[in-house]
XYZ file of C-alpha atoms in Angstrom:
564
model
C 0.000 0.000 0.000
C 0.896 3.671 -0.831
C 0.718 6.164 1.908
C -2.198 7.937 0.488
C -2.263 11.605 2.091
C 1.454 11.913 0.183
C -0.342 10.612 -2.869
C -3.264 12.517 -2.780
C -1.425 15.371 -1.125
C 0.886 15.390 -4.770
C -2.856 16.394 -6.404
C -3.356 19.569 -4.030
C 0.469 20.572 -4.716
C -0.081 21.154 -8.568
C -3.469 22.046 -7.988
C -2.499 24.909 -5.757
C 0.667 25.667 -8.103
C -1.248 25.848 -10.998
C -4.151 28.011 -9.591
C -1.659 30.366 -7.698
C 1.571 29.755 -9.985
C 2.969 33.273 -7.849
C 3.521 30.176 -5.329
C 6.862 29.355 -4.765
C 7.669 25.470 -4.787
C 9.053 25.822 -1.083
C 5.552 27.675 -0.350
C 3.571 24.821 -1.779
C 5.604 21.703 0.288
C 5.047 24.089 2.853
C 1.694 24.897 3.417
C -0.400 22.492 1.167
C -0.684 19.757 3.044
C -3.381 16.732 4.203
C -4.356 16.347 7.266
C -6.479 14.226 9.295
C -9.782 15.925 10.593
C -10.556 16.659 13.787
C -13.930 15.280 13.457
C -14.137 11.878 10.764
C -17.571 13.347 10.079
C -15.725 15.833 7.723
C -14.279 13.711 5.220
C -11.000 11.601 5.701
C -8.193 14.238 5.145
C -8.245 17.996 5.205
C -6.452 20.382 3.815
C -5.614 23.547 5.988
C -3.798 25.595 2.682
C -6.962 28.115 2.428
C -6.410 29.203 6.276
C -3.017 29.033 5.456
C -2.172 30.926 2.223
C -5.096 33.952 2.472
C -2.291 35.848 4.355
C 0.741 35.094 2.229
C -2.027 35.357 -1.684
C -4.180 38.224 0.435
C -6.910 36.548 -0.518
C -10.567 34.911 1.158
C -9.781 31.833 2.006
C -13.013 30.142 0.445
C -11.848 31.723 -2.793
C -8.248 30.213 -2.442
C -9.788 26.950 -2.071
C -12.242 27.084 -4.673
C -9.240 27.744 -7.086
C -7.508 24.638 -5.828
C -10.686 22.729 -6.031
C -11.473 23.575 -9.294
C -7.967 22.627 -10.666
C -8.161 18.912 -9.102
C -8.139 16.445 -11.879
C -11.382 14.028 -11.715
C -9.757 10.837 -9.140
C -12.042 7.937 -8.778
C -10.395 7.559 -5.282
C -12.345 10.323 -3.286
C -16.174 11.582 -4.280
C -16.493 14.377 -2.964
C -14.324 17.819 -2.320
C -15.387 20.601 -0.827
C -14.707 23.569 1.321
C -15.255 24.196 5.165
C -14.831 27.105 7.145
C -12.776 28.841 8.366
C -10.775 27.741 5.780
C -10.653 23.659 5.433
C -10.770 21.513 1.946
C -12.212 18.312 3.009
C -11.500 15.464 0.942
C -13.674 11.793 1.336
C -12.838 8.829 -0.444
C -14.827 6.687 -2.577
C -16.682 3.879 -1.704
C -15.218 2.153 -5.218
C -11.858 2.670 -4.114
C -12.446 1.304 -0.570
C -13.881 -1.852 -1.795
C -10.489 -1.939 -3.632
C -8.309 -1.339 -1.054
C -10.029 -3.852 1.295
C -9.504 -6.403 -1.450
C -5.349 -5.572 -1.567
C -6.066 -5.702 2.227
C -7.535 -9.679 2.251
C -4.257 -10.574 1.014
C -1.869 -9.056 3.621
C -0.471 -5.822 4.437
C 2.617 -3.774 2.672
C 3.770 -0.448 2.713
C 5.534 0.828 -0.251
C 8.981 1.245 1.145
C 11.689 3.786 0.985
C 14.597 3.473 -1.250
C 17.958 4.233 0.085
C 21.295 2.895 -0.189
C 22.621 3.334 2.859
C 22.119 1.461 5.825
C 20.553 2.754 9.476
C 22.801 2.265 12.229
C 20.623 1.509 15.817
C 22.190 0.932 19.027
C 20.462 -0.154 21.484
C 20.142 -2.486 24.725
C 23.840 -1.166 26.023
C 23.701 -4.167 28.723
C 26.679 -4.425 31.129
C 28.733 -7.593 30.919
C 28.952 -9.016 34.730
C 25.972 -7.040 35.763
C 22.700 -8.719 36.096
C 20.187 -7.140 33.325
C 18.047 -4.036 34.930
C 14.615 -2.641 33.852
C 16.476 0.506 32.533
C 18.261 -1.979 29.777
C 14.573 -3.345 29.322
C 13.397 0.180 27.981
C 16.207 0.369 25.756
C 16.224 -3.023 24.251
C 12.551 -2.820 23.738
C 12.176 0.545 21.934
C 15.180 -0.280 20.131
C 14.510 -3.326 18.615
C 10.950 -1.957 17.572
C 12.329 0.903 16.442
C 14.738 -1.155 14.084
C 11.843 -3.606 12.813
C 9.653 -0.141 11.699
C 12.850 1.099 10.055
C 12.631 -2.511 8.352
C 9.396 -2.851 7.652
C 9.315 0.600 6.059
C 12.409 -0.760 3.568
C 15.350 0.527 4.968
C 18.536 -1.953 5.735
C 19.026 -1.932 9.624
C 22.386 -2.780 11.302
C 21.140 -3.631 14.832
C 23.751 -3.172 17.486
C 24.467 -3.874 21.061
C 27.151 -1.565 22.471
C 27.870 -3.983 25.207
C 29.308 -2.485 29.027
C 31.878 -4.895 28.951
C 34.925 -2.237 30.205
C 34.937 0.268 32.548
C 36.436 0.964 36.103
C 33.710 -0.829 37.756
C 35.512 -4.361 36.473
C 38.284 -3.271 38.586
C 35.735 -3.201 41.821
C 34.172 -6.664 40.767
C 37.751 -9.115 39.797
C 39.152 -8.269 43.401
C 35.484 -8.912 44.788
C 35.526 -12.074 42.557
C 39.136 -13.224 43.315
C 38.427 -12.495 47.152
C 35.278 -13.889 47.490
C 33.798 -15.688 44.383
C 33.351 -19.163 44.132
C 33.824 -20.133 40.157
C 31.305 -22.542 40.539
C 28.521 -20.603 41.493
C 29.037 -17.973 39.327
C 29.130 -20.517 36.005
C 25.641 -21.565 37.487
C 24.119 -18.080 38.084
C 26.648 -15.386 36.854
C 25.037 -12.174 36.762
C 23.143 -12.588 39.292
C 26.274 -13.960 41.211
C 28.622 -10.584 39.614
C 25.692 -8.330 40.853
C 25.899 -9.690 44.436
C 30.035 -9.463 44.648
C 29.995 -5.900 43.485
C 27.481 -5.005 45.936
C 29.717 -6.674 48.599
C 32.501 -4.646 47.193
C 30.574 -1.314 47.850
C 29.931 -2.236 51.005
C 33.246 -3.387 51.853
C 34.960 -0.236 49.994
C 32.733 1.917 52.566
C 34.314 0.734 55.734
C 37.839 0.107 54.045
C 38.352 2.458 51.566
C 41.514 1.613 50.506
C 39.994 -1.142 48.523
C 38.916 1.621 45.797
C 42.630 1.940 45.516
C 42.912 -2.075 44.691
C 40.508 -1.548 42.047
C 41.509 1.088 40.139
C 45.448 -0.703 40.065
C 43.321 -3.423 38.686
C 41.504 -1.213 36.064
C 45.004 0.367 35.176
C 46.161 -3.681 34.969
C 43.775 -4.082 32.913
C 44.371 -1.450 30.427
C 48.110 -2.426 30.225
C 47.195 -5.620 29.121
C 47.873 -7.754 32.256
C 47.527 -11.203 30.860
C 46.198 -12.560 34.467
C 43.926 -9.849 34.502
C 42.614 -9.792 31.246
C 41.898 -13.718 31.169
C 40.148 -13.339 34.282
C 38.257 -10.544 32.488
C 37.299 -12.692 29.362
C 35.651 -15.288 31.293
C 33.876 -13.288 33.294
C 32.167 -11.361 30.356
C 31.617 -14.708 28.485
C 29.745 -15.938 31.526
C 27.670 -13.021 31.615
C 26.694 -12.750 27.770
C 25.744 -16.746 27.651
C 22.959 -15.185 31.075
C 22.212 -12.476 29.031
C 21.281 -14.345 25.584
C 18.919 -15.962 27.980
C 16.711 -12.891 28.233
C 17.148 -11.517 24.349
C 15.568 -14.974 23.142
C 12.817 -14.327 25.975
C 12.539 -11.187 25.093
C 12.300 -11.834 20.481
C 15.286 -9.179 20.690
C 18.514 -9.683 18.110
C 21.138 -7.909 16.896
C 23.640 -7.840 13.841
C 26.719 -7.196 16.284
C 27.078 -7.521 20.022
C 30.270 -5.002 20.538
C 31.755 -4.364 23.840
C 33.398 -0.875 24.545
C 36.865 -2.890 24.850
C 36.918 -3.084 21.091
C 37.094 0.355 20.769
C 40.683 0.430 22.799
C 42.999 0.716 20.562
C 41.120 2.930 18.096
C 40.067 5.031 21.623
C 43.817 6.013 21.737
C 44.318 6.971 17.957
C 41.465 9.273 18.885
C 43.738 10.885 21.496
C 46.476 11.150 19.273
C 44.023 12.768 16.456
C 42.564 15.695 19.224
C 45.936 16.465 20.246
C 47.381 16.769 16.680
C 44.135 19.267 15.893
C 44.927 20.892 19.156
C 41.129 20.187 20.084
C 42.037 18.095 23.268
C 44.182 20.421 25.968
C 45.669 19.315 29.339
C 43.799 19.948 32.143
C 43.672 19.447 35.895
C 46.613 16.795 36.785
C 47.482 16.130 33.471
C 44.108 15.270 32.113
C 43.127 15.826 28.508
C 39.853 17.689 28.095
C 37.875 18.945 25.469
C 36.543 22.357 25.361
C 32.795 22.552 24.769
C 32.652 26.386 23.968
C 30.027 29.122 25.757
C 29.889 28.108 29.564
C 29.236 24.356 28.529
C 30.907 21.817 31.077
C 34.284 20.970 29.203
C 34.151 17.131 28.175
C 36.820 14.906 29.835
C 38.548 12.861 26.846
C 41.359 11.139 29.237
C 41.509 10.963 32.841
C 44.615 12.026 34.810
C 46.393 8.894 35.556
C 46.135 7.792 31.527
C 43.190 5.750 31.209
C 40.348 6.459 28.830
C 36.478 7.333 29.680
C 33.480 5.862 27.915
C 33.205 8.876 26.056
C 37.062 8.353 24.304
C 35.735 4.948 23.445
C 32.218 5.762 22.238
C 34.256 9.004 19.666
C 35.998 5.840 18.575
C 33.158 4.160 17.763
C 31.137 6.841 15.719
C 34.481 6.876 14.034
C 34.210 2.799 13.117
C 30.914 2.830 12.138
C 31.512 5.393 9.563
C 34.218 3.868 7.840
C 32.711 0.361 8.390
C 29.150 1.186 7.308
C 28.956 4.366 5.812
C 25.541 5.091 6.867
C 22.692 6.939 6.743
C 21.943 8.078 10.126
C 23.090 6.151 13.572
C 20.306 6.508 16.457
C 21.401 5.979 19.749
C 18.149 4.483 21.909
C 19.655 5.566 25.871
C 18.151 6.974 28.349
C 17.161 10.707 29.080
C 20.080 10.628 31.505
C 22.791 10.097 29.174
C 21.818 13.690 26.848
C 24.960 15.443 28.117
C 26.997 12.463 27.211
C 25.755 12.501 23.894
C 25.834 16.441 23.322
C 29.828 15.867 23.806
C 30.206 12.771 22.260
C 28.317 14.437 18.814
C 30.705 17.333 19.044
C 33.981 15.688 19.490
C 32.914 13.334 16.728
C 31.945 16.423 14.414
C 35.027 18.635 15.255
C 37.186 15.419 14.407
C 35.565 15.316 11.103
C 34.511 11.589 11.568
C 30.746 12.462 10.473
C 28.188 14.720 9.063
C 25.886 16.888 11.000
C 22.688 14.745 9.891
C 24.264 11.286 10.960
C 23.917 11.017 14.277
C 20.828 11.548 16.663
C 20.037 10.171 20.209
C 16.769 8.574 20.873
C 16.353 9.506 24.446
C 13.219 7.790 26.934
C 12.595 8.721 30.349
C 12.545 6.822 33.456
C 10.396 4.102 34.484
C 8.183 4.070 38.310
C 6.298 1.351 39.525
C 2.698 1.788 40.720
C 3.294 -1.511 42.434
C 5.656 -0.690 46.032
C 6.053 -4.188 46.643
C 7.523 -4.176 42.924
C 9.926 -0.722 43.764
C 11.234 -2.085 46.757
C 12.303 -4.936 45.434
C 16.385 -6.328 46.083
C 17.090 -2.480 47.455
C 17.007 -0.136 44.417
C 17.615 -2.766 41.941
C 14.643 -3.851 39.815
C 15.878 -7.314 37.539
C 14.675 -8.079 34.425
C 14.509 -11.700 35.494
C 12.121 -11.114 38.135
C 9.836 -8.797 35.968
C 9.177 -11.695 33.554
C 8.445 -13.702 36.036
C 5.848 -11.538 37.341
C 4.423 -10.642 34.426
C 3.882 -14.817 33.342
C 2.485 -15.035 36.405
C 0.279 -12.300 36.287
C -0.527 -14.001 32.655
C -1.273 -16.964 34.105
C -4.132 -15.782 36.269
C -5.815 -14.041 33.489
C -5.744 -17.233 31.805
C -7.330 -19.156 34.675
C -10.613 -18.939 33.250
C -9.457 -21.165 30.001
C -7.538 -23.406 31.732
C -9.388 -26.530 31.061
C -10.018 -25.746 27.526
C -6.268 -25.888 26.653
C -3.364 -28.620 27.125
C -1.005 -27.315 29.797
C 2.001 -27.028 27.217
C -0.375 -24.832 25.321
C -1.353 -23.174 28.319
C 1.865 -22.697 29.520
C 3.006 -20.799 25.823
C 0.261 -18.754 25.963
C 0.891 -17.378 29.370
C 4.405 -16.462 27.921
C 3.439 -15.081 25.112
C 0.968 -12.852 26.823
C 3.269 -11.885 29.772
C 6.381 -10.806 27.662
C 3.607 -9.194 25.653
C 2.055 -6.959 28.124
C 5.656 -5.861 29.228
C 6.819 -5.046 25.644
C 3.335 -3.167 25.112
C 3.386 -1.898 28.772
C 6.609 0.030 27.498
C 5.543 0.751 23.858
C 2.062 2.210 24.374
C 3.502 5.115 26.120
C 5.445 8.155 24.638
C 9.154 7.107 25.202
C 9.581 10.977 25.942
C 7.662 10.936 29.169
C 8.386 9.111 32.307
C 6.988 5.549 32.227
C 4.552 4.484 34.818
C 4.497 0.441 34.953
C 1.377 -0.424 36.587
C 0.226 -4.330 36.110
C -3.316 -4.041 36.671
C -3.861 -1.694 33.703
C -0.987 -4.082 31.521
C -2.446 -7.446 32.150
C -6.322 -7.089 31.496
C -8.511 -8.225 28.621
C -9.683 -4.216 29.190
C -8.856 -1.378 27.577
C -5.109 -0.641 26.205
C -3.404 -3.073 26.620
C -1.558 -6.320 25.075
C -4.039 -8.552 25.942
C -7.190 -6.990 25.090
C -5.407 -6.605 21.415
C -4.288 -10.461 21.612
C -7.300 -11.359 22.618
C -9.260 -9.003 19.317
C -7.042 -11.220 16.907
C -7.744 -13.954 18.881
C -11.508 -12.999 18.364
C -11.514 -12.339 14.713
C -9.199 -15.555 13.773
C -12.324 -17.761 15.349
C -15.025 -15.873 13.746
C -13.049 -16.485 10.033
C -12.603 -20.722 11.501
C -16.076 -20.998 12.141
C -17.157 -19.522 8.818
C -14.947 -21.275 6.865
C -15.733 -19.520 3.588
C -13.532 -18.668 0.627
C -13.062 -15.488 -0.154
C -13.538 -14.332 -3.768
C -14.644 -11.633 -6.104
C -14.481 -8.218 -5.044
C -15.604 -7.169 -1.985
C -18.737 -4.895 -1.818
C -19.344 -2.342 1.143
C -22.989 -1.431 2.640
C -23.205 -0.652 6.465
C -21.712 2.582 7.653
C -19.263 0.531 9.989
C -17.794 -1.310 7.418
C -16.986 1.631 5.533
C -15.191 3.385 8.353
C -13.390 0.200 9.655
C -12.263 0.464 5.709
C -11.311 3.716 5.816
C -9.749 3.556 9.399
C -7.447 0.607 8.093
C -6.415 2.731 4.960
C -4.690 5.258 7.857
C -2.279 2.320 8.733
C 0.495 3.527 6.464
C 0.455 7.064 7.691
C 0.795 6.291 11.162
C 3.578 3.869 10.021
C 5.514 6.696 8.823
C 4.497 9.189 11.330
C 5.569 6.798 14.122
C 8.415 6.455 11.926
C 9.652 10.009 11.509
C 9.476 10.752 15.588
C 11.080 7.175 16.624
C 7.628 6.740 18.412
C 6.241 3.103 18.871
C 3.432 4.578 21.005
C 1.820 6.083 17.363
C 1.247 2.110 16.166
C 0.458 1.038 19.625
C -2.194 4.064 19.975
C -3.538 3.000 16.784
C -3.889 -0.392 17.125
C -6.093 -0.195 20.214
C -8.121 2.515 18.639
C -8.417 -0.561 15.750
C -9.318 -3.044 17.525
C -12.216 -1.086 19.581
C -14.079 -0.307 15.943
C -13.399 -3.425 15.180
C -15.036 -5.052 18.307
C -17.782 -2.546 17.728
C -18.335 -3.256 14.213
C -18.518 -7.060 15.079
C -21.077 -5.967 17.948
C -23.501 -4.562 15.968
C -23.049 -6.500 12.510
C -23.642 -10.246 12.265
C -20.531 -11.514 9.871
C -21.313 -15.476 10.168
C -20.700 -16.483 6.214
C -21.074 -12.958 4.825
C -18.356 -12.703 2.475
C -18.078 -9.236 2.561
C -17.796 -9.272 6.135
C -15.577 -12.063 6.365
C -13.117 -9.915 3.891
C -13.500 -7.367 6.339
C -12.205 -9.600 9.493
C -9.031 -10.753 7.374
C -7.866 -7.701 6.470
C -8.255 -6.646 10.471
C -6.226 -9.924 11.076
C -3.660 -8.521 8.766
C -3.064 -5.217 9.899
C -3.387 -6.006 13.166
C -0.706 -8.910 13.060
C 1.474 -6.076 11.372
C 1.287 -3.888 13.858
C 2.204 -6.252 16.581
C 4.921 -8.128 15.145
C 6.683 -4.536 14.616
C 5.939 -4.007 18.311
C 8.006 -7.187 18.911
C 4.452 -9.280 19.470
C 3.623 -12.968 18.402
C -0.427 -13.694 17.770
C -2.004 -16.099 18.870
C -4.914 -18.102 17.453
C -6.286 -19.177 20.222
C -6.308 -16.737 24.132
């Protein structure tokens, strides 16, 4: 499918060009534009170009639009035209082309994708290696990996990456916790959880001996030598924690093209020194220190730390710098949290001032925090909310809402379902809500068969896929459109592509997820108040939901199911 407010929105350009030719082409892109009405009682798009130009042409705006109007070419896809004050064109599509469209829509759903021949760079997830995965890792490697399927969906080549925490001076803290008081055995048999609990003993060791900060940072500085004790110890301790961490990405449906840790960015981290000092961008500062100088009264950006050893930031420069030679791409979107904006602000700079990348490449995808309604949930291990224990939850949760269909289902199938539905109402728990905002998990309003949430949309598909099985009807010929409701589930459907690319150009899941429910309530309504049993063009109707609907789920990272 086309997105249809560009393609009809190409009609008003050269209609308003050629009835107004004083028009500049940047005018036109400008101001003529579709738009969907406030109320769908006025047609399905309007344009606001009347209201718009009568300032710029000094002219009423009903006349304006009656000059656009009259140089629209006869389309057999909308029926009627016409103006609306205060200065509206409101457009409504045909019933002929509906019945089309639902026909395309029988078969599956498509958007016409972009072309482009360079790839999208998207990092996301940014786990820590010997750290036990936290919900502010969930966020990220949600939103990112349904941000990468849209950019996928919508035809561009993704490279998906995790820039994995597997360096830093916190691995200093956690191999003299380990070599003091591990036990090798039980960390191969739990090991994040297992790192999580030595580096908390380390804190709280370091706090009545705090000479044992010292210890750690020799150990860092070991490591960054090349210590070959050290750095063996190091190596199995981050392939321990990435074998517990796959654990939760196959939970979770979440891939990636390349897991990279900052460590391979070491070497290239100190050409990167050597490059800012040749420029003269990186000067010494306090102790030695290299910094580099933001300009205005911005915080100066630490590039190398007084004693020699390089920050995140050095390594992250290093790898804006890799991914342009390696990839060339298009754009690279960084999906981290609202904290990290500072970080980024520098990192962007440096990178620019270097020369390593263009001013449209690279753009941080920031979400805010996440709060629990639940206290019990908050409060639990300290401060530290795991992953692990969230899905647990949330199957369990799952599995109470399933109660009531227990004994129609096998327990194996039982069992998947309550998986698929508790992952689910985590993923859409996240989704549904504007990544800009703060997130508020509450479980009563993400595990219910009411209102929006992953279940009630599960359970819609769920809903339509039986009413299509008990029918069992073939569907052929073109479909023909009657009842008022099936005409606006049509032309609701026909929206999907905008919102697509809308939810698209603002790195927004919440646009699809917001749609989807909005879907699936007409859809429930229509199915309310019209019997389908063998209709055919009612059964056309419920496939095409099925269709969209799937799409929109599986790009929010959800499996269907047939049965709920």
């Amino acid at each position: 499918m086309k997105i249809l407010s560009r393609e009809l929105g190409k009609l008003f350009e050269a209609a308003a060009m050629a009835a107004f030719p004083e028009l500049s082409p940047e005018q036109v892109l400008k101001f003529v534009t579709l738009e969907k009405p406030a109320d769908t009682m006025h047609g399905d798009y309007a344009c606001p170009a009347p209201l718009r130009l009568s300032k710029i042409l000094g002219k009423n705006p009903q006349d304006i639009a009656l000059a656009i109007i009259e140089k629209l070419p006869k389309d057999y896809r909308y029926d009627s035209v016409e103006f609306a004050r205060p200065g509206f064109i409101n457009l409504k599509l045909s019933k002929d082309f509906l019945e089309e469209e639902l026909k395309q829509l029988e078969g599956g759903f498509s958007v016409e994708g972009h072309v482009s021949d360079k790839p999208v760079i998207i990092e996301y997830s940014g786990t820590n290696a010997a750290k036990a995965m936290q919900v502010h890792h969930l966020i990220t490697t949600i939103l990112g990996q349904s941000l990468s399927d849209l950019y996928e969906f919508m035809g561009y080549e993704v490279i998906r990456i995790n820039h994995l925490g597997d360096w830093g001076t916190h691995f200093g803290k956690l191999i003299y916790a380990v070599e003091t008081w591990g036990d090798r055995s039980d960390i191969e048999r739990n090991p994040n959880a297992e790192f999580l609990r030595l580096y908390v003993k380390f804190n709280t060791e370091a706090e009545k001996n705090p000479e044992l900060e010292n210890e750690a940072r020799k150990i860092f500085k070991a490591l960054e030598d090349g210590d070959e004790l050290r750095m063996a110890m190091w190596n199995w301790m981050v392939k321990e924690s990435l074998e517990d961490l796959t654990k939760i990405f196959v939970r979770l449906g979440v891939h990636f093209d390349h897991i990279m840790g900052e460590s391979f960015y070491l070497k290239m981290a100190d050409e990167i020194l050597e490059d800012g000092k040749k420029r003269g961008l990186f000067v010494e500062g306090e102790g030695g220190a290299l910094i580099y100088n933001m300009g205005g009264d911005k915080v100066p950006a630490l590039i190398q730390k007084s004693d020699g050893t390089t920050l995140y930031l050095t390594r992250d420069v290093a790898t804006v710098k890799y991914r342009v030679e390696t990839w060339h791409p298009a754009s690279i979107l960084y999906v981290v949290d609202v904290a990290q904006s500072l970080h980024f602000e520098q990192d962007f700079a440096i990178s620019k001032a270097l020369g390593y990348v263009e001013d449209s490449k690279l753009e941080h995808i920031s979400f805010g925090r996440m709060s629990f309604a639940d206290a019990a949930m908050s409060s639990r291990k300290g401060n530290v909310i795991l992953v692990d224990d969230l899905l647990e939850e949330a199957v369990k949760r799952a599995g109470v809402l399933s109660a009531a269909k227990a004994g129609e289902m096998p327990r194996e199938e039982l069992a998947r379902v309550k998986e698929i539905v508790g992952i689910a109402s985590i993923k859409y728990g996240i989704l549904s809500q504007d990544r800009v905002k703060n997130l508020i998990f509450d479980w009563d309003k993400m595990i219910t068969l009411e209102g929006n949430s992953a279940p009630y949309l599960l359970y819609s598909y769920a809903r339509a896929n039986s009413i299509l099985e008990k029918a069992g009807v073939e569907l052929t010929g073109m479909p023909r459109l009657s009842d008022p409701l099936e005409i606006d589930l049509v032309r609701q459907m026909l929206k999907f592509p905008e919102v697509l690319e809308a939810a698209l150009n603002e790195r927004k899941p919440h646009i699809i997820a917001t749609f989807l429910y909005e879907l699936c309530q007409s859809f429930n309504h229509f199915y309310g108040k019209c019997r389908v049993g063998d209709d055919r063009n009612r059964l056309g109707l419920v496939r095409a939901f099925m269709h969209e609907l799937k799409t929109g789920l599986t790009i929010l990272g959800i499996p269907v199911l047939a049965k709920m």
